[in-house]
Amino acid sequence: MASTDPTTMRSVLGHFPSGVTIVTGLVDGEPAGFTCQSFSSLSLDPPLVLILPGRGSSSWPRIEGTGRFVVNVLAQDQGNLSTQFAKSGTDKFAGVGWSPAPSGGPILDGATAWIDCTLHASHDGGDHLIVVGAVQDLATAELPPLVFHRGAYARTDAAL
Ligand SMILES: Cc1cc2nc3c(=O)[nH]c(=O)nc-3n(C[C@H](O)[C@H](O)[C@H](O)COP(=O)(O)O)c2cc1C
């Protein structure tokens, strides 16, 4: 049987291409956020989505404490933003424009879609949490999305 060590898991699972999101929130009036590839729609009625924050994230517990979050789906020219929001302990919002979602959480300028959520549930998921968001509002700017595949960012317009 093939090994299921973390390196093999990451390399094999990296073959599953996905979009990239930045999960944001407003914590005591200050914006917070982290890059999160693990996002999915879960249910249309009721409208629910899924994110999987790692147990090591320092931003998620702070955002979770507010009971609401915004999922920003990144556009294809936002690879740098994805990298910036993946660096723990840095001023991730330095030079980043945003506007408030109805919940007050940051909608990042240039994102192709945003989903404004309240925290619905959180379940154990090993070294990650399985977080369910109840969708309160959402919209799209219809821009080509950023794709992450085998550890690298890809543009979609190249494929079209
Ligand atoms: C492309 C990419 C995808 C990522 N996906 C996730 C994810 O799905 N869940 C997660 O918790 N962290 C993910 N991360 C790592 C977090 O962004 C990183 O651990 C986090 O930003 C650390 O900062 P924090 O301590 O402020 O939370 C990803 C990073 C990158 C670059």
Tab-separated table of N, CA and C and ligand atoms in Angstrom:
chain	number	residue	atom	x	y	z
A	1	MET	N	0.849	-1.201	0.000
A	1	MET	CA	0.000	0.000	0.000
A	1	MET	C	0.887	1.254	0.000
A	2	ALA	N	0.489	2.263	-0.828
A	2	ALA	CA	1.288	3.496	-0.909
A	2	ALA	C	1.300	4.176	0.455
A	3	SER	N	2.362	4.910	0.744
A	3	SER	CA	2.463	5.631	2.018
A	3	SER	C	1.491	6.816	2.019
A	4	THR	N	0.921	7.120	3.171
A	4	THR	CA	0.027	8.289	3.298
A	4	THR	C	0.702	9.357	4.144
A	5	ASP	N	2.042	9.411	4.097
A	5	ASP	CA	2.735	10.464	4.863
A	5	ASP	C	2.389	11.834	4.280
A	6	PRO	N	2.525	12.915	5.100
A	6	PRO	CA	2.105	14.255	4.657
A	6	PRO	C	2.694	14.685	3.306
A	7	THR	N	3.942	14.326	3.023
A	7	THR	CA	4.544	14.737	1.740
A	7	THR	C	3.820	14.077	0.566
A	8	THR	N	3.539	12.771	0.703
A	8	THR	CA	2.829	12.063	-0.371
A	8	THR	C	1.406	12.612	-0.496
A	9	MET	N	0.761	12.833	0.635
A	9	MET	CA	-0.611	13.404	0.615
A	9	MET	C	-0.604	14.731	-0.142
A	10	ARG	N	0.317	15.616	0.236
A	10	ARG	CA	0.340	16.956	-0.386
A	10	ARG	C	0.621	16.839	-1.882
A	11	SER	N	1.546	15.937	-2.250
A	11	SER	CA	1.920	15.860	-3.672
A	11	SER	C	0.795	15.236	-4.500
A	12	VAL	N	0.170	14.182	-4.005
A	12	VAL	CA	-0.904	13.550	-4.784
A	12	VAL	C	-2.140	14.457	-4.802
A	13	LEU	N	-2.522	14.995	-3.642
A	13	LEU	CA	-3.731	15.836	-3.576
A	13	LEU	C	-3.539	17.147	-4.318
A	14	GLY	N	-2.261	17.540	-4.506
A	14	GLY	CA	-1.979	18.763	-5.266
A	14	GLY	C	-2.396	18.650	-6.734
A	15	HIS	N	-2.690	17.426	-7.178
A	15	HIS	CA	-3.142	17.238	-8.557
A	15	HIS	C	-4.590	17.655	-8.744
A	16	PHE	N	-5.262	17.935	-7.604
A	16	PHE	CA	-6.649	18.404	-7.705
A	16	PHE	C	-6.608	19.930	-7.777
A	17	PRO	N	-6.857	20.522	-8.954
A	17	PRO	CA	-6.765	21.984	-9.069
A	17	PRO	C	-7.938	22.649	-8.357
A	18	SER	N	-7.689	23.823	-7.803
A	18	SER	CA	-8.799	24.540	-7.143
A	18	SER	C	-8.610	26.030	-7.307
A	19	GLY	N	-9.675	26.758	-6.967
A	19	GLY	CA	-9.563	28.208	-6.879
A	19	GLY	C	-8.834	28.551	-5.586
A	20	VAL	N	-8.656	29.832	-5.325
A	20	VAL	CA	-8.021	30.290	-4.090
A	20	VAL	C	-8.895	31.374	-3.479
A	21	THR	N	-9.091	31.312	-2.161
A	21	THR	CA	-9.848	32.366	-1.491
A	21	THR	C	-9.008	32.995	-0.394
A	22	ILE	N	-9.425	34.184	0.032
A	22	ILE	CA	-8.924	34.797	1.251
A	22	ILE	C	-10.130	35.002	2.152
A	23	VAL	N	-10.072	34.391	3.347
A	23	VAL	CA	-11.155	34.516	4.325
A	23	VAL	C	-10.835	35.715	5.205
A	24	THR	N	-11.789	36.649	5.299
A	24	THR	CA	-11.535	37.871	6.062
A	24	THR	C	-12.600	38.089	7.120
A	25	GLY	N	-12.273	38.995	8.048
A	25	GLY	CA	-13.227	39.405	9.079
A	25	GLY	C	-12.776	40.735	9.656
A	26	LEU	N	-13.667	41.371	10.407
A	26	LEU	CA	-13.330	42.629	11.072
A	26	LEU	C	-13.299	42.326	12.563
A	27	VAL	N	-12.093	42.401	13.151
A	27	VAL	CA	-11.901	42.032	14.550
A	27	VAL	C	-11.568	43.292	15.350
A	28	ASP	N	-12.489	43.706	16.239
A	28	ASP	CA	-12.283	44.947	17.006
A	28	ASP	C	-11.931	46.107	16.094
A	29	GLY	N	-12.667	46.193	14.959
A	29	GLY	CA	-12.473	47.302	14.032
A	29	GLY	C	-11.272	47.150	13.110
A	30	GLU	N	-10.466	46.100	13.294
A	30	GLU	CA	-9.287	45.880	12.451
A	30	GLU	C	-9.513	44.731	11.475
A	31	PRO	N	-9.106	44.890	10.195
A	31	PRO	CA	-9.279	43.786	9.250
A	31	PRO	C	-8.316	42.637	9.564
A	32	ALA	N	-8.772	41.396	9.362
A	32	ALA	CA	-7.939	40.204	9.543
A	32	ALA	C	-8.251	39.263	8.385
A	33	GLY	N	-7.281	38.377	8.061
A	33	GLY	CA	-7.561	37.450	6.972
A	33	GLY	C	-6.455	36.440	6.761
A	34	PHE	N	-6.772	35.365	6.045
A	34	PHE	CA	-5.775	34.360	5.689
A	34	PHE	C	-6.165	33.671	4.398
A	35	THR	N	-5.158	33.244	3.649
A	35	THR	CA	-5.381	32.535	2.390
A	35	THR	C	-5.930	31.144	2.676
A	36	CYS	N	-6.966	30.757	1.935
A	36	CYS	CA	-7.632	29.475	2.202
A	36	CYS	C	-8.060	28.841	0.882
A	37	GLN	N	-7.361	27.770	0.506
A	37	GLN	CA	-7.679	27.087	-0.753
A	37	GLN	C	-8.887	26.175	-0.573
A	38	SER	N	-9.077	25.707	0.674
A	38	SER	CA	-10.123	24.716	0.926
A	38	SER	C	-11.458	25.413	1.164
A	39	PHE	N	-12.182	25.614	0.107
A	39	PHE	CA	-13.498	26.271	0.111
A	39	PHE	C	-14.416	25.475	-0.808
A	40	SER	N	-15.664	25.363	-0.407
A	40	SER	CA	-16.614	24.659	-1.271
A	40	SER	C	-18.036	25.099	-0.984
A	41	SER	N	-18.912	25.041	-1.987
A	41	SER	CA	-20.331	25.205	-1.694
A	41	SER	C	-20.760	23.904	-1.009
A	42	LEU	N	-21.731	24.022	-0.102
A	42	LEU	CA	-22.168	22.841	0.654
A	42	LEU	C	-23.640	22.551	0.425
A	43	SER	N	-24.474	23.590	0.501
A	43	SER	CA	-25.916	23.409	0.407
A	43	SER	C	-26.541	24.651	-0.229
A	44	LEU	N	-27.514	24.438	-1.151
A	44	LEU	CA	-28.190	25.595	-1.747
A	44	LEU	C	-29.359	26.059	-0.891
A	45	ASP	N	-30.058	25.127	-0.311
A	45	ASP	CA	-31.212	25.474	0.529
A	45	ASP	C	-31.243	24.575	1.764
A	46	PRO	N	-30.763	25.045	2.942
A	46	PRO	CA	-30.328	26.417	3.198
A	46	PRO	C	-28.982	26.725	2.548
A	47	PRO	N	-28.678	27.994	2.242
A	47	PRO	CA	-27.422	28.375	1.588
A	47	PRO	C	-26.241	28.273	2.550
A	48	LEU	N	-25.405	27.244	2.342
A	48	LEU	CA	-24.267	26.996	3.222
A	48	LEU	C	-23.003	26.782	2.395
A	49	VAL	N	-21.871	27.241	2.916
A	49	VAL	CA	-20.577	26.964	2.303
A	49	VAL	C	-19.646	26.381	3.361
A	50	LEU	N	-18.488	25.915	2.887
A	50	LEU	CA	-17.539	25.211	3.741
A	50	LEU	C	-16.153	25.837	3.586
A	51	ILE	N	-15.441	26.049	4.705
A	51	ILE	CA	-14.020	26.369	4.653
A	51	ILE	C	-13.307	25.474	5.656
A	52	LEU	N	-11.980	25.246	5.412
A	52	LEU	CA	-11.225	24.354	6.298
A	52	LEU	C	-9.990	25.074	6.857
A	53	PRO	N	-10.151	25.837	7.936
A	53	PRO	CA	-8.988	26.502	8.532
A	53	PRO	C	-8.109	25.497	9.265
A	54	GLY	N	-6.784	25.701	9.174
A	54	GLY	CA	-5.862	24.840	9.898
A	54	GLY	C	-5.884	25.173	11.387
A	55	ARG	N	-5.590	24.180	12.214
A	55	ARG	CA	-5.583	24.422	13.675
A	55	ARG	C	-4.431	25.353	14.052
A	56	GLY	N	-3.448	25.517	13.166
A	56	GLY	CA	-2.307	26.392	13.458
A	56	GLY	C	-2.538	27.840	13.082
A	57	SER	N	-3.661	28.137	12.441
A	57	SER	CA	-3.921	29.510	12.008
A	57	SER	C	-4.108	30.430	13.209
A	58	SER	N	-3.449	31.586	13.189
A	58	SER	CA	-3.657	32.551	14.279
A	58	SER	C	-4.783	33.516	13.912
A	59	SER	N	-5.083	33.631	12.611
A	59	SER	CA	-6.152	34.571	12.204
A	59	SER	C	-7.542	33.976	12.405
A	60	TRP	N	-7.697	32.656	12.122
A	60	TRP	CA	-9.052	32.094	12.160
A	60	TRP	C	-9.710	32.229	13.545
A	61	PRO	N	-9.006	31.865	14.648
A	61	PRO	CA	-9.684	31.982	15.948
A	61	PRO	C	-10.181	33.410	16.223
A	62	ARG	N	-9.431	34.408	15.745
A	62	ARG	CA	-9.847	35.799	15.965
A	62	ARG	C	-11.095	36.115	15.143
A	63	ILE	N	-11.098	35.658	13.886
A	63	ILE	CA	-12.266	35.895	13.015
A	63	ILE	C	-13.472	35.099	13.543
A	64	GLU	N	-13.213	33.859	13.942
A	64	GLU	CA	-14.290	32.983	14.460
A	64	GLU	C	-14.997	33.654	15.639
A	65	GLY	N	-14.209	34.347	16.462
A	65	GLY	CA	-14.756	35.016	17.655
A	65	GLY	C	-15.807	36.067	17.325
A	66	THR	N	-15.797	36.566	16.069
A	66	THR	CA	-16.789	37.588	15.686
A	66	THR	C	-18.083	36.949	15.192
A	67	GLY	N	-18.021	35.618	14.912
A	67	GLY	CA	-19.242	34.921	14.467
A	67	GLY	C	-19.598	35.175	13.018
A	68	ARG	N	-18.694	35.828	12.237
A	68	ARG	CA	-18.990	36.061	10.816
A	68	ARG	C	-17.695	36.155	10.034
A	69	PHE	N	-17.760	35.873	8.769
A	69	PHE	CA	-16.580	35.966	7.912
A	69	PHE	C	-16.987	36.172	6.458
A	70	VAL	N	-16.042	36.674	5.667
A	70	VAL	CA	-16.272	36.872	4.230
A	70	VAL	C	-15.277	35.993	3.477
A	71	VAL	N	-15.769	35.255	2.494
A	71	VAL	CA	-14.892	34.479	1.615
A	71	VAL	C	-14.691	35.284	0.336
A	72	ASN	N	-13.444	35.671	0.055
A	72	ASN	CA	-13.111	36.409	-1.172
A	72	ASN	C	-12.487	35.437	-2.172
A	73	VAL	N	-13.143	35.220	-3.314
A	73	VAL	CA	-12.602	34.340	-4.354
A	73	VAL	C	-11.661	35.175	-5.228
A	74	LEU	N	-10.400	34.769	-5.302
A	74	LEU	CA	-9.401	35.597	-5.971
A	74	LEU	C	-9.465	35.506	-7.490
A	75	ALA	N	-9.153	36.656	-8.119
A	75	ALA	CA	-9.077	36.732	-9.575
A	75	ALA	C	-7.663	36.350	-10.023
A	76	GLN	N	-7.508	36.069	-11.305
A	76	GLN	CA	-6.261	35.457	-11.785
A	76	GLN	C	-5.029	36.324	-11.598
A	77	ASP	N	-5.201	37.651	-11.430
A	77	ASP	CA	-4.013	38.507	-11.228
A	77	ASP	C	-3.727	38.736	-9.746
A	78	GLN	N	-4.298	37.918	-8.873
A	78	GLN	CA	-4.137	38.133	-7.429
A	78	GLN	C	-3.260	37.075	-6.742
A	79	GLY	N	-2.335	36.490	-7.498
A	79	GLY	CA	-1.421	35.512	-6.900
A	79	GLY	C	-0.573	36.128	-5.789
A	80	ASN	N	-0.129	37.374	-6.008
A	80	ASN	CA	0.692	38.043	-4.976
A	80	ASN	C	-0.102	38.251	-3.695
A	81	LEU	N	-1.374	38.565	-3.865
A	81	LEU	CA	-2.223	38.787	-2.679
A	81	LEU	C	-2.364	37.480	-1.899
A	82	SER	N	-2.506	36.391	-2.636
A	82	SER	CA	-2.616	35.081	-1.985
A	82	SER	C	-1.373	34.795	-1.148
A	83	THR	N	-0.196	35.087	-1.714
A	83	THR	CA	1.059	34.874	-0.990
A	83	THR	C	1.151	35.802	0.219
A	84	GLN	N	0.728	37.058	0.046
A	84	GLN	CA	0.791	38.049	1.142
A	84	GLN	C	-0.079	37.617	2.322
A	85	PHE	N	-1.248	37.075	2.060
A	85	PHE	CA	-2.170	36.676	3.127
A	85	PHE	C	-1.865	35.291	3.687
A	86	ALA	N	-0.770	34.686	3.208
A	86	ALA	CA	-0.367	33.388	3.741
A	86	ALA	C	0.788	33.524	4.730
A	87	LYS	N	1.254	34.763	4.912
A	87	LYS	CA	2.395	34.990	5.809
A	87	LYS	C	1.910	35.370	7.211
A	88	SER	N	1.981	34.410	8.149
A	88	SER	CA	1.518	34.626	9.514
A	88	SER	C	2.310	35.733	10.201
A	89	GLY	N	1.594	36.537	11.025
A	89	GLY	CA	2.290	37.532	11.841
A	89	GLY	C	2.757	38.761	11.088
A	90	THR	N	2.302	38.936	9.840
A	90	THR	CA	2.695	40.129	9.079
A	90	THR	C	1.485	41.054	8.928
A	91	ASP	N	1.726	42.306	8.478
A	91	ASP	CA	0.627	43.239	8.219
A	91	ASP	C	0.036	42.906	6.850
A	92	LYS	N	-0.830	41.913	6.837
A	92	LYS	CA	-1.350	41.365	5.577
A	92	LYS	C	-2.136	42.402	4.765
A	93	PHE	N	-2.717	43.402	5.415
A	93	PHE	CA	-3.549	44.367	4.699
A	93	PHE	C	-2.765	45.589	4.224
A	94	ALA	N	-1.423	45.545	4.391
A	94	ALA	CA	-0.591	46.667	3.930
A	94	ALA	C	-0.776	46.871	2.424
A	95	GLY	N	-1.277	48.061	2.038
A	95	GLY	CA	-1.437	48.377	0.617
A	95	GLY	C	-2.619	47.695	-0.052
A	96	VAL	N	-3.494	47.075	0.744
A	96	VAL	CA	-4.630	46.337	0.176
A	96	VAL	C	-5.920	47.145	0.335
A	97	GLY	N	-6.590	47.422	-0.789
A	97	GLY	CA	-7.862	48.139	-0.747
A	97	GLY	C	-9.006	47.186	-0.468
A	98	TRP	N	-10.002	47.658	0.315
A	98	TRP	CA	-11.166	46.818	0.574
A	98	TRP	C	-12.376	47.694	0.902
A	99	SER	N	-13.522	47.085	0.800
A	99	SER	CA	-14.751	47.783	1.195
A	99	SER	C	-15.555	46.833	2.070
A	100	PRO	N	-16.412	47.356	2.943
A	100	PRO	CA	-17.119	46.483	3.892
A	100	PRO	C	-18.283	45.725	3.260
A	101	ALA	N	-18.380	44.434	3.575
A	101	ALA	CA	-19.553	43.637	3.215
A	101	ALA	C	-20.685	44.034	4.161
A	102	PRO	N	-21.925	43.607	3.876
A	102	PRO	CA	-23.023	43.946	4.792
A	102	PRO	C	-22.693	43.601	6.255
A	103	SER	N	-21.889	42.522	6.459
A	103	SER	CA	-21.532	42.133	7.841
A	103	SER	C	-20.415	43.014	8.386
A	104	GLY	N	-19.827	43.837	7.519
A	104	GLY	CA	-18.716	44.689	7.946
A	104	GLY	C	-17.365	44.099	7.586
A	105	GLY	N	-17.303	42.803	7.281
A	105	GLY	CA	-16.033	42.153	6.944
A	105	GLY	C	-15.490	42.658	5.608
A	106	PRO	N	-14.167	42.614	5.435
A	106	PRO	CA	-13.539	43.144	4.208
A	106	PRO	C	-13.823	42.357	2.930
A	107	ILE	N	-14.303	43.091	1.910
A	107	ILE	CA	-14.349	42.590	0.531
A	107	ILE	C	-13.124	43.183	-0.144
A	108	LEU	N	-12.216	42.321	-0.594
A	108	LEU	CA	-10.950	42.792	-1.155
A	108	LEU	C	-11.136	43.340	-2.570
A	109	ASP	N	-10.555	44.501	-2.843
A	109	ASP	CA	-10.622	45.069	-4.200
A	109	ASP	C	-10.069	44.056	-5.208
A	110	GLY	N	-10.764	43.897	-6.341
A	110	GLY	CA	-10.257	43.044	-7.418
A	110	GLY	C	-10.626	41.579	-7.303
A	111	ALA	N	-11.286	41.165	-6.184
A	111	ALA	CA	-11.713	39.773	-6.062
A	111	ALA	C	-12.820	39.495	-7.077
A	112	THR	N	-12.914	38.228	-7.542
A	112	THR	CA	-13.922	37.947	-8.560
A	112	THR	C	-15.286	37.619	-7.952
A	113	ALA	N	-15.296	37.256	-6.672
A	113	ALA	CA	-16.570	37.008	-5.989
A	113	ALA	C	-16.362	37.133	-4.483
A	114	TRP	N	-17.449	37.456	-3.770
A	114	TRP	CA	-17.386	37.446	-2.315
A	114	TRP	C	-18.657	36.814	-1.755
A	115	ILE	N	-18.484	36.133	-0.632
A	115	ILE	CA	-19.595	35.443	0.035
A	115	ILE	C	-19.553	35.853	1.501
A	116	ASP	N	-20.600	36.549	1.953
A	116	ASP	CA	-20.668	37.056	3.316
A	116	ASP	C	-21.412	36.038	4.175
A	117	CYS	N	-20.753	35.560	5.253
A	117	CYS	CA	-21.315	34.444	6.020
A	117	CYS	C	-21.391	34.728	7.514
A	118	THR	N	-22.354	34.068	8.175
A	118	THR	CA	-22.313	33.951	9.629
A	118	THR	C	-21.850	32.526	9.926
A	119	LEU	N	-21.211	32.362	11.100
A	119	LEU	CA	-20.687	31.047	11.488
A	119	LEU	C	-21.860	30.140	11.848
A	120	HIS	N	-22.005	29.014	11.145
A	120	HIS	CA	-23.139	28.096	11.357
A	120	HIS	C	-22.728	26.909	12.223
A	121	ALA	N	-21.531	26.353	11.965
A	121	ALA	CA	-21.060	25.207	12.736
A	121	ALA	C	-19.562	25.035	12.521
A	122	SER	N	-18.916	24.330	13.457
A	122	SER	CA	-17.495	24.010	13.335
A	122	SER	C	-17.275	22.602	13.874
A	123	HIS	N	-16.637	21.771	13.061
A	123	HIS	CA	-16.465	20.367	13.441
A	123	HIS	C	-14.980	19.995	13.394
A	124	ASP	N	-14.616	18.919	14.125
A	124	ASP	CA	-13.252	18.411	14.101
A	124	ASP	C	-12.931	17.863	12.714
A	125	GLY	N	-11.712	18.214	12.220
A	125	GLY	CA	-11.274	17.695	10.924
A	125	GLY	C	-9.802	17.329	10.974
A	126	GLY	N	-9.355	16.714	12.074
A	126	GLY	CA	-7.946	16.338	12.194
A	126	GLY	C	-7.099	17.582	12.460
A	127	ASP	N	-6.116	17.860	11.581
A	127	ASP	CA	-5.278	19.052	11.829
A	127	ASP	C	-5.931	20.319	11.270
A	128	HIS	N	-7.157	20.178	10.790
A	128	HIS	CA	-7.949	21.334	10.337
A	128	HIS	C	-9.320	21.298	11.005
A	129	LEU	N	-10.088	22.389	10.853
A	129	LEU	CA	-11.474	22.432	11.320
A	129	LEU	C	-12.377	22.405	10.095
A	130	ILE	N	-13.559	21.824	10.239
A	130	ILE	CA	-14.561	21.841	9.167
A	130	ILE	C	-15.587	22.908	9.568
A	131	VAL	N	-15.509	24.069	8.907
A	131	VAL	CA	-16.348	25.210	9.289
A	131	VAL	C	-17.448	25.427	8.259
A	132	VAL	N	-18.685	25.499	8.750
A	132	VAL	CA	-19.834	25.729	7.882
A	132	VAL	C	-20.282	27.184	8.041
A	133	GLY	N	-20.415	27.873	6.920
A	133	GLY	CA	-20.881	29.255	6.940
A	133	GLY	C	-22.284	29.344	6.360
A	134	ALA	N	-23.144	30.124	7.034
A	134	ALA	CA	-24.495	30.377	6.505
A	134	ALA	C	-24.404	31.656	5.668
A	135	VAL	N	-24.733	31.518	4.383
A	135	VAL	CA	-24.554	32.642	3.454
A	135	VAL	C	-25.622	33.703	3.683
A	136	GLN	N	-25.181	34.941	3.913
A	136	GLN	CA	-26.103	36.068	4.127
A	136	GLN	C	-26.221	36.927	2.873
A	137	ASP	N	-25.123	36.993	2.102
A	137	ASP	CA	-25.122	37.819	0.904
A	137	ASP	C	-23.928	37.410	0.052
A	138	LEU	N	-23.991	37.616	-1.248
A	138	LEU	CA	-22.869	37.256	-2.116
A	138	LEU	C	-23.022	37.972	-3.446
A	139	ALA	N	-21.891	38.132	-4.154
A	139	ALA	CA	-21.924	38.782	-5.466
A	139	ALA	C	-20.655	38.426	-6.227
A	140	THR	N	-20.664	38.705	-7.529
A	140	THR	CA	-19.481	38.415	-8.331
A	140	THR	C	-19.142	39.590	-9.252
A	141	ALA	N	-17.864	39.703	-9.574
A	141	ALA	CA	-17.399	40.725	-10.511
A	141	ALA	C	-17.088	40.074	-11.861
A	142	GLU	N	-17.404	38.763	-11.987
A	142	GLU	CA	-17.248	38.058	-13.270
A	142	GLU	C	-15.831	38.153	-13.846
A	143	LEU	N	-14.785	38.092	-13.007
A	143	LEU	CA	-13.416	38.112	-13.522
A	143	LEU	C	-12.874	36.679	-13.598
A	144	PRO	N	-11.922	36.384	-14.506
A	144	PRO	CA	-11.346	35.032	-14.546
A	144	PRO	C	-10.666	34.716	-13.203
A	145	PRO	N	-10.834	33.506	-12.685
A	145	PRO	CA	-10.330	33.193	-11.356
A	145	PRO	C	-8.858	32.792	-11.332
A	146	LEU	N	-8.254	32.898	-10.153
A	146	LEU	CA	-6.923	32.353	-9.901
A	146	LEU	C	-7.088	30.860	-9.630
A	147	VAL	N	-6.147	30.060	-10.160
A	147	VAL	CA	-6.193	28.609	-9.940
A	147	VAL	C	-4.900	28.179	-9.252
A	148	PHE	N	-5.006	27.207	-8.347
A	148	PHE	CA	-3.823	26.660	-7.674
A	148	PHE	C	-3.751	25.188	-8.016
A	149	HIS	N	-2.599	24.746	-8.552
A	149	HIS	CA	-2.462	23.368	-9.015
A	149	HIS	C	-1.023	22.900	-8.829
A	150	ARG	N	-0.839	21.843	-8.139
A	150	ARG	CA	0.486	21.265	-7.896
A	150	ARG	C	1.451	22.305	-7.335
A	151	GLY	N	0.957	23.075	-6.336
A	151	GLY	CA	1.830	24.013	-5.628
A	151	GLY	C	2.120	25.299	-6.364
A	152	ALA	N	1.441	25.544	-7.483
A	152	ALA	CA	1.707	26.775	-8.231
A	152	ALA	C	0.403	27.436	-8.660
A	153	TYR	N	0.465	28.745	-8.893
A	153	TYR	CA	-0.700	29.483	-9.372
A	153	TYR	C	-0.780	29.371	-10.892
A	154	ALA	N	-1.993	29.292	-11.392
A	154	ALA	CA	-2.196	29.226	-12.852
A	154	ALA	C	-3.283	30.215	-13.229
A	155	ARG	N	-3.171	30.732	-14.444
A	155	ARG	CA	-4.190	31.654	-14.949
A	155	ARG	C	-5.162	30.842	-15.797
A	156	THR	N	-6.393	31.266	-15.847
A	156	THR	CA	-7.370	30.493	-16.625
A	156	THR	C	-7.435	30.994	-18.052
A	157	ASP	N	-7.036	32.277	-18.259
A	157	ASP	CA	-7.186	32.785	-19.632
A	157	ASP	C	-6.216	32.064	-20.565
A	158	ALA	N	-5.110	31.527	-20.006
A	158	ALA	CA	-4.149	30.808	-20.852
A	158	ALA	C	-4.827	29.589	-21.467
A	159	ALA	N	-5.768	28.968	-20.717
A	159	ALA	CA	-6.394	27.719	-21.172
A	159	ALA	C	-7.497	27.993	-22.193
A	160	LEU	N	-8.099	29.201	-22.132
A	160	LEU	CA	-9.285	29.450	-22.991
A	160	LEU	C	-8.909	29.630	-24.473
B	1	LIG	C1	-2.281	28.663	-1.944
B	1	LIG	C2	-2.462	28.535	-0.442
B	1	LIG	C3	-3.543	27.820	0.050
B	1	LIG	C4	-3.771	27.724	1.437
B	1	LIG	N1	-4.877	27.041	1.888
B	1	LIG	C5	-5.117	26.991	3.222
B	1	LIG	C6	-6.304	26.360	3.719
B	1	LIG	O1	-7.115	25.844	2.961
B	1	LIG	N2	-6.528	26.370	5.058
B	1	LIG	C7	-5.641	26.983	5.931
B	1	LIG	O2	-5.882	27.022	7.135
B	1	LIG	N3	-4.487	27.568	5.485
B	1	LIG	C8	-4.230	27.581	4.169
B	1	LIG	N4	-3.088	28.187	3.714
B	1	LIG	C9	-2.099	28.678	4.695
B	1	LIG	C10	-2.582	29.933	5.384
B	1	LIG	O3	-2.863	30.954	4.481
B	1	LIG	C11	-1.515	30.377	6.390
B	1	LIG	O4	-1.221	29.312	7.233
B	1	LIG	C12	-2.081	31.481	7.216
B	1	LIG	O5	-2.199	32.593	6.419
B	1	LIG	C13	-1.213	31.777	8.382
B	1	LIG	O6	-1.548	33.013	8.877
B	1	LIG	P1	-2.349	33.220	10.218
B	1	LIG	O7	-1.494	32.716	11.324
B	1	LIG	O8	-2.537	34.717	10.247
B	1	LIG	O9	-3.652	32.495	10.107
B	1	LIG	C14	-2.849	28.316	2.343
B	1	LIG	C15	-1.729	29.021	1.848
B	1	LIG	C16	-1.541	29.128	0.467
B	1	LIG	C17	-0.357	29.916	-0.046
